[in-house]
Amino acid sequence: MSQENNEQEDVVYKPRVKPKKAASFIWLLPIIIACILGWIAYESYMKKGTNIQIVFKSAEGLKEGVTPLEYKGLQLGKVTKIDIHEDLKNVKVNILVKSEAAKYVASESSRFWIRKPTVSLTKISGLSTLISGNKIEISPTIKTKKEIENAKDKYLFIGLDSQPDDELTNDGYYVSLLANDKDNVEVGTPIFYNQYQVGEIVSKEFKFEKVFLNAYIYDKFNYLINNSSKFTMNDALKVSYGPSGLKVEVSSLYSALVGGITVTTPNKNEEKIKKDEVYTLYASKDDLKKKEYFHIKFSSANNIDKDTPIIYKGITIGKITSLTLNEEDVSTKAFVYNEYRYLLSENSKFFIQKPELNFSGAKNLANIIKGNYISLHYKEGDFKNMFIAQEYKEIKNEIYNKTLDLYTNSLNSLSKKSRIYYKNIAIGKVLSYDLSKNLQKVKVKISIEKKYEKLINDHTLFYDMSSKLIDMKNLDLSINYDGYEPLLNGGIGILTEKRKSKLAKSYFKLYDTFQEVQRLKRIYNKGSIVKAYFKNDFNVQKDMAIIYKNQEIGFVKSIKFGENESRAKLLIYSQFKKYLTPTSRFYKKSKLDVKASLNGISFEMDNYTSLLEGSIHLESKSNMTYKKYKIFPNEDEMKDSSNSITIAFDDVEGVHEQFSQLTYKGVKIGKVTNIDLDKNHKVILKAQIYKDYEDFAKKGTVFYLKKPRISFQEIANAGATVMAVNIGVVKSNSKSFANKFKGYTTMPSLEKTQFGNIYTVESFHALKANLDSPIYYKNVQIGKVHKVGLASDGSRVLIDCLIYDKYTKLVRQNSRFYDISGFEMELSLFSDSKIESNTFTSIIKGGLILVTPMEYNRRANGKDKFELIKTLPQGWDKISPSIK
């Protein structure tokens, strides 16, 4: 057994060799994860951005995590933190800038300012900032890529107060203005030329202790502004006073709310203003006028102060600029405008004008509240710039340099307060009175103002205006009344004529009454006898005055009565005989003519002579010739004989005789004299044309009732609600005569009126526009809605549009009318909101706007029809054809 075991051989097994496998994929997973994490870390680092800090005076409107940093609308970063600055006066704003923009933002060339929303009467923009807050804008000082690469990095900045000037459009027209210390001008303040906005203030800056403004002139108005232009502030409220009293002038509501600047350009051919030139912004137009400065000394200030006006003949010619109190007087510095420099004569005398109170009324009453003013008495002489003021009474006495003596039987009510009157105008005054040397008469010394000396000659007649108020003799009532001042203070009247001979007499008789001097005057006058005939149904008396254009030209010398018709002999003074022509006629003017009705009272009184005895008036213009001169009982019957027309109406409610007027373009051209019914129950009006009868008595002339229209949208002819209804007139161009016409209840549809042409616009629905609603072209009113009605078949609304004559060329065959009544509003939380309206008038009354395309057709006529379009197209305001 052991042998068998020994015999066993050792067995060596050959190892099995397997081929070696490649690296395991499991090791790739950590590598991929590591790469992804590295990429994320890289991306996070790259997108983290760069922090910069900006110091502002205030953080109002800025919010952490919300307020963006922008450049021309592109967001470059965001505010991350807002802290108080170390100086405790400013704030420090931290901004995280996007990495890709860091090299442009964190640069020494960057400047930063805060953009705020703009809300004004003219525009609303940036409303989105009301939710997100203000924005921070960047403004680089360098523009090229090479300059940016060479710029040094910077991370701390001082913010600007407003947008820098060089941010404005390079090719825009900008004008630098130096504001007055008193001016309060904000960004957005409009600039006007002839009350039309041509630009606005786009920025303001305080430097060198002065306020500088940057004004932008809109491109299309560049030609209006040049080196000769002057800029002044608008006066929203102007308070001034003068001899007429206190005056308060209020500008438009727009100017009162937003102010404004007005520019005037006297020379359109001057060169344009360079950007580096600075122009003065004047506080008012008064500052533009050239002035001549001088000095006045007063014994006392006597309620005058700085800005006290200097007024001459009711015109403000200058002002007091300063006062200095001296030991003996008050010295003032003043100026007059250069155009009045000639008034500073060595013979001129200055005085303080004070209020006056007497029986004739109050003069300069505003001075009691506002203060006195400075005036002067001018006399030609060499120039002088230093004056000593005098008392007004002293100067006034020097003016009265012609003295005369009047002799009368009794002084009556005359006193030193009595004045001398010519045609009820005071031309002098009574200086003194005393008994004559023989003690039989009263001698009254009077003085006549120098400028009225030529009225006095040897044939002048003086009469007492206050001797007797009422005198009755032989049932002939005489009334002596020329106003209450002569009645209370006494007065002397004169009757005079121009004579070639000079005044030689130094004394005159003072007659007791006007009737005495009137009869004497008639005796002295030479003339011609004219025969005139009148019917016996009214009274013509001897000695009645003949009046022509408020001037006595003769009187009734005698009367020969007939059974049905009488004859009057009229003495016409020689110098007035030339006014009698074959078309002349006469009418009687009553002493007192009163016509009353529920519509009012017509009260007429002629001159002094007519009040006593009536008068006969001459009318030289008529359309008829007469074989013999006639005297009519009144003016209406005289005019009815030649200047009358008849108008037939269906109904004339509100029309009244003598009170209803015929009006053409707002001017009264006639009146209704009679209303009656004919056999066909038509109302027949008889109307009288005052003058230009031939122009209105033509075939085709239109007459219509101007009844009141009162609604929420408009008030028209409101006076007719309580007074008589007037009749409107549309003149005809026909050459054919007519004196019978058809009347209309309202103005009919016409192709042309005296105001312009009428075009018909059709609409399928009613609109807010009503009668007289405005029609605009480029926001300028060129007409109004003349009539609104339905088509005969009721399918459409027809709108008659009246376009004024000077604008009719704008209406072309392919023009379009748009409805702009009311306003449109768009509100959005995520974009700018918009409120659009045209004019306040269009909101209340409605309105239309006319747009004519660039390629316009022939002129439109009354046969062309237009369709009313409800919505204005985009860019309509850019359509601006040159229409010839």
JSON list of N, CA and C in Angstrom, two decimals, residues 402-407 415-416 418 420 429-434 442-447 492 506:
[
{"chain": "A", "resi": 402, "resn": "LYS", "atom": "N", "xyz": [-55.99, 181.54, -19.80]},
{"chain": "A", "resi": 402, "resn": "LYS", "atom": "CA", "xyz": [-56.82, 182.54, -20.49]},
{"chain": "A", "resi": 402, "resn": "LYS", "atom": "C", "xyz": [-57.96, 182.90, -19.55]},
{"chain": "A", "resi": 403, "resn": "THR", "atom": "N", "xyz": [-57.99, 184.17, -19.11]},
{"chain": "A", "resi": 403, "resn": "THR", "atom": "CA", "xyz": [-59.03, 184.62, -18.17]},
{"chain": "A", "resi": 403, "resn": "THR", "atom": "C", "xyz": [-59.96, 185.60, -18.87]},
{"chain": "A", "resi": 404, "resn": "LEU", "atom": "N", "xyz": [-61.24, 185.52, -18.53]},
{"chain": "A", "resi": 404, "resn": "LEU", "atom": "CA", "xyz": [-62.27, 186.39, -19.10]},
{"chain": "A", "resi": 404, "resn": "LEU", "atom": "C", "xyz": [-63.20, 186.83, -17.98]},
{"chain": "A", "resi": 405, "resn": "ASP", "atom": "N", "xyz": [-63.91, 187.95, -18.21]},
{"chain": "A", "resi": 405, "resn": "ASP", "atom": "CA", "xyz": [-64.90, 188.45, -17.26]},
{"chain": "A", "resi": 405, "resn": "ASP", "atom": "C", "xyz": [-66.29, 188.32, -17.87]},
{"chain": "A", "resi": 406, "resn": "LEU", "atom": "N", "xyz": [-67.21, 187.80, -17.07]},
{"chain": "A", "resi": 406, "resn": "LEU", "atom": "CA", "xyz": [-68.60, 187.69, -17.48]},
{"chain": "A", "resi": 406, "resn": "LEU", "atom": "C", "xyz": [-69.46, 188.55, -16.57]},
{"chain": "A", "resi": 407, "resn": "TYR", "atom": "N", "xyz": [-70.45, 189.24, -17.17]},
{"chain": "A", "resi": 407, "resn": "TYR", "atom": "CA", "xyz": [-71.34, 190.11, -16.38]},
{"chain": "A", "resi": 407, "resn": "TYR", "atom": "C", "xyz": [-72.76, 189.56, -16.45]},
{"chain": "A", "resi": 415, "resn": "SER", "atom": "N", "xyz": [-70.44, 179.28, -8.15]},
{"chain": "A", "resi": 415, "resn": "SER", "atom": "CA", "xyz": [-69.47, 179.34, -7.05]},
{"chain": "A", "resi": 415, "resn": "SER", "atom": "C", "xyz": [-68.09, 179.03, -7.63]},
{"chain": "A", "resi": 416, "resn": "LYS", "atom": "N", "xyz": [-67.09, 178.99, -6.74]},
{"chain": "A", "resi": 416, "resn": "LYS", "atom": "CA", "xyz": [-65.73, 178.68, -7.20]},
{"chain": "A", "resi": 416, "resn": "LYS", "atom": "C", "xyz": [-65.58, 177.23, -7.64]},
{"chain": "A", "resi": 418, "resn": "SER", "atom": "N", "xyz": [-67.80, 175.96, -9.62]},
{"chain": "A", "resi": 418, "resn": "SER", "atom": "CA", "xyz": [-68.49, 175.89, -10.92]},
{"chain": "A", "resi": 418, "resn": "SER", "atom": "C", "xyz": [-67.48, 175.77, -12.05]},
{"chain": "A", "resi": 420, "resn": "ILE", "atom": "N", "xyz": [-66.81, 175.56, -16.53]},
{"chain": "A", "resi": 420, "resn": "ILE", "atom": "CA", "xyz": [-67.26, 176.04, -17.83]},
{"chain": "A", "resi": 420, "resn": "ILE", "atom": "C", "xyz": [-67.41, 174.82, -18.73]},
{"chain": "A", "resi": 429, "resn": "LYS", "atom": "N", "xyz": [-63.00, 176.84, -15.53]},
{"chain": "A", "resi": 429, "resn": "LYS", "atom": "CA", "xyz": [-63.64, 176.93, -14.21]},
{"chain": "A", "resi": 429, "resn": "LYS", "atom": "C", "xyz": [-63.78, 178.40, -13.79]},
{"chain": "A", "resi": 430, "resn": "VAL", "atom": "N", "xyz": [-64.61, 178.59, -12.78]},
{"chain": "A", "resi": 430, "resn": "VAL", "atom": "CA", "xyz": [-64.80, 179.93, -12.21]},
{"chain": "A", "resi": 430, "resn": "VAL", "atom": "C", "xyz": [-63.67, 180.19, -11.21]},
{"chain": "A", "resi": 431, "resn": "LEU", "atom": "N", "xyz": [-62.98, 181.32, -11.38]},
{"chain": "A", "resi": 431, "resn": "LEU", "atom": "CA", "xyz": [-61.90, 181.67, -10.47]},
{"chain": "A", "resi": 431, "resn": "LEU", "atom": "C", "xyz": [-62.40, 182.51, -9.28]},
{"chain": "A", "resi": 432, "resn": "SER", "atom": "N", "xyz": [-63.24, 183.49, -9.59]},
{"chain": "A", "resi": 432, "resn": "SER", "atom": "CA", "xyz": [-63.73, 184.37, -8.52]},
{"chain": "A", "resi": 432, "resn": "SER", "atom": "C", "xyz": [-64.96, 185.12, -9.02]},
{"chain": "A", "resi": 433, "resn": "TYR", "atom": "N", "xyz": [-65.63, 185.82, -8.11]},
{"chain": "A", "resi": 433, "resn": "TYR", "atom": "CA", "xyz": [-66.79, 186.63, -8.47]},
{"chain": "A", "resi": 433, "resn": "TYR", "atom": "C", "xyz": [-66.88, 187.80, -7.49]},
{"chain": "A", "resi": 434, "resn": "ASP", "atom": "N", "xyz": [-67.49, 188.90, -7.99]},
{"chain": "A", "resi": 434, "resn": "ASP", "atom": "CA", "xyz": [-67.63, 190.11, -7.18]},
{"chain": "A", "resi": 434, "resn": "ASP", "atom": "C", "xyz": [-68.64, 191.04, -7.86]},
{"chain": "A", "resi": 442, "resn": "VAL", "atom": "N", "xyz": [-73.08, 191.57, -11.52]},
{"chain": "A", "resi": 442, "resn": "VAL", "atom": "CA", "xyz": [-72.13, 190.65, -10.88]},
{"chain": "A", "resi": 442, "resn": "VAL", "atom": "C", "xyz": [-71.06, 190.29, -11.92]},
{"chain": "A", "resi": 443, "resn": "LYS", "atom": "N", "xyz": [-69.79, 190.49, -11.53]},
{"chain": "A", "resi": 443, "resn": "LYS", "atom": "CA", "xyz": [-68.68, 190.15, -12.43]},
{"chain": "A", "resi": 443, "resn": "LYS", "atom": "C", "xyz": [-68.12, 188.78, -12.01]},
{"chain": "A", "resi": 444, "resn": "VAL", "atom": "N", "xyz": [-68.10, 187.87, -12.95]},
{"chain": "A", "resi": 444, "resn": "VAL", "atom": "CA", "xyz": [-67.59, 186.52, -12.70]},
{"chain": "A", "resi": 444, "resn": "VAL", "atom": "C", "xyz": [-66.32, 186.34, -13.52]},
{"chain": "A", "resi": 445, "resn": "LYS", "atom": "N", "xyz": [-65.20, 186.07, -12.84]},
{"chain": "A", "resi": 445, "resn": "LYS", "atom": "CA", "xyz": [-63.92, 185.84, -13.55]},
{"chain": "A", "resi": 445, "resn": "LYS", "atom": "C", "xyz": [-63.78, 184.35, -13.79]},
{"chain": "A", "resi": 446, "resn": "ILE", "atom": "N", "xyz": [-63.53, 183.99, -15.04]},
{"chain": "A", "resi": 446, "resn": "ILE", "atom": "CA", "xyz": [-63.37, 182.57, -15.41]},
{"chain": "A", "resi": 446, "resn": "ILE", "atom": "C", "xyz": [-62.03, 182.36, -16.10]},
{"chain": "A", "resi": 447, "resn": "SER", "atom": "N", "xyz": [-61.57, 181.11, -16.11]},
{"chain": "A", "resi": 447, "resn": "SER", "atom": "CA", "xyz": [-60.35, 180.75, -16.85]},
{"chain": "A", "resi": 447, "resn": "SER", "atom": "C", "xyz": [-60.67, 179.58, -17.77]},
{"chain": "A", "resi": 492, "resn": "ILE", "atom": "N", "xyz": [-71.45, 177.05, -16.22]},
{"chain": "A", "resi": 492, "resn": "ILE", "atom": "CA", "xyz": [-71.64, 178.01, -17.31]},
{"chain": "A", "resi": 492, "resn": "ILE", "atom": "C", "xyz": [-71.43, 177.27, -18.62]},
{"chain": "A", "resi": 506, "resn": "SER", "atom": "N", "xyz": [-62.45, 191.00, -23.88]},
{"chain": "A", "resi": 506, "resn": "SER", "atom": "CA", "xyz": [-62.02, 190.43, -22.60]},
{"chain": "A", "resi": 506, "resn": "SER", "atom": "C", "xyz": [-63.19, 190.24, -21.65]}
]
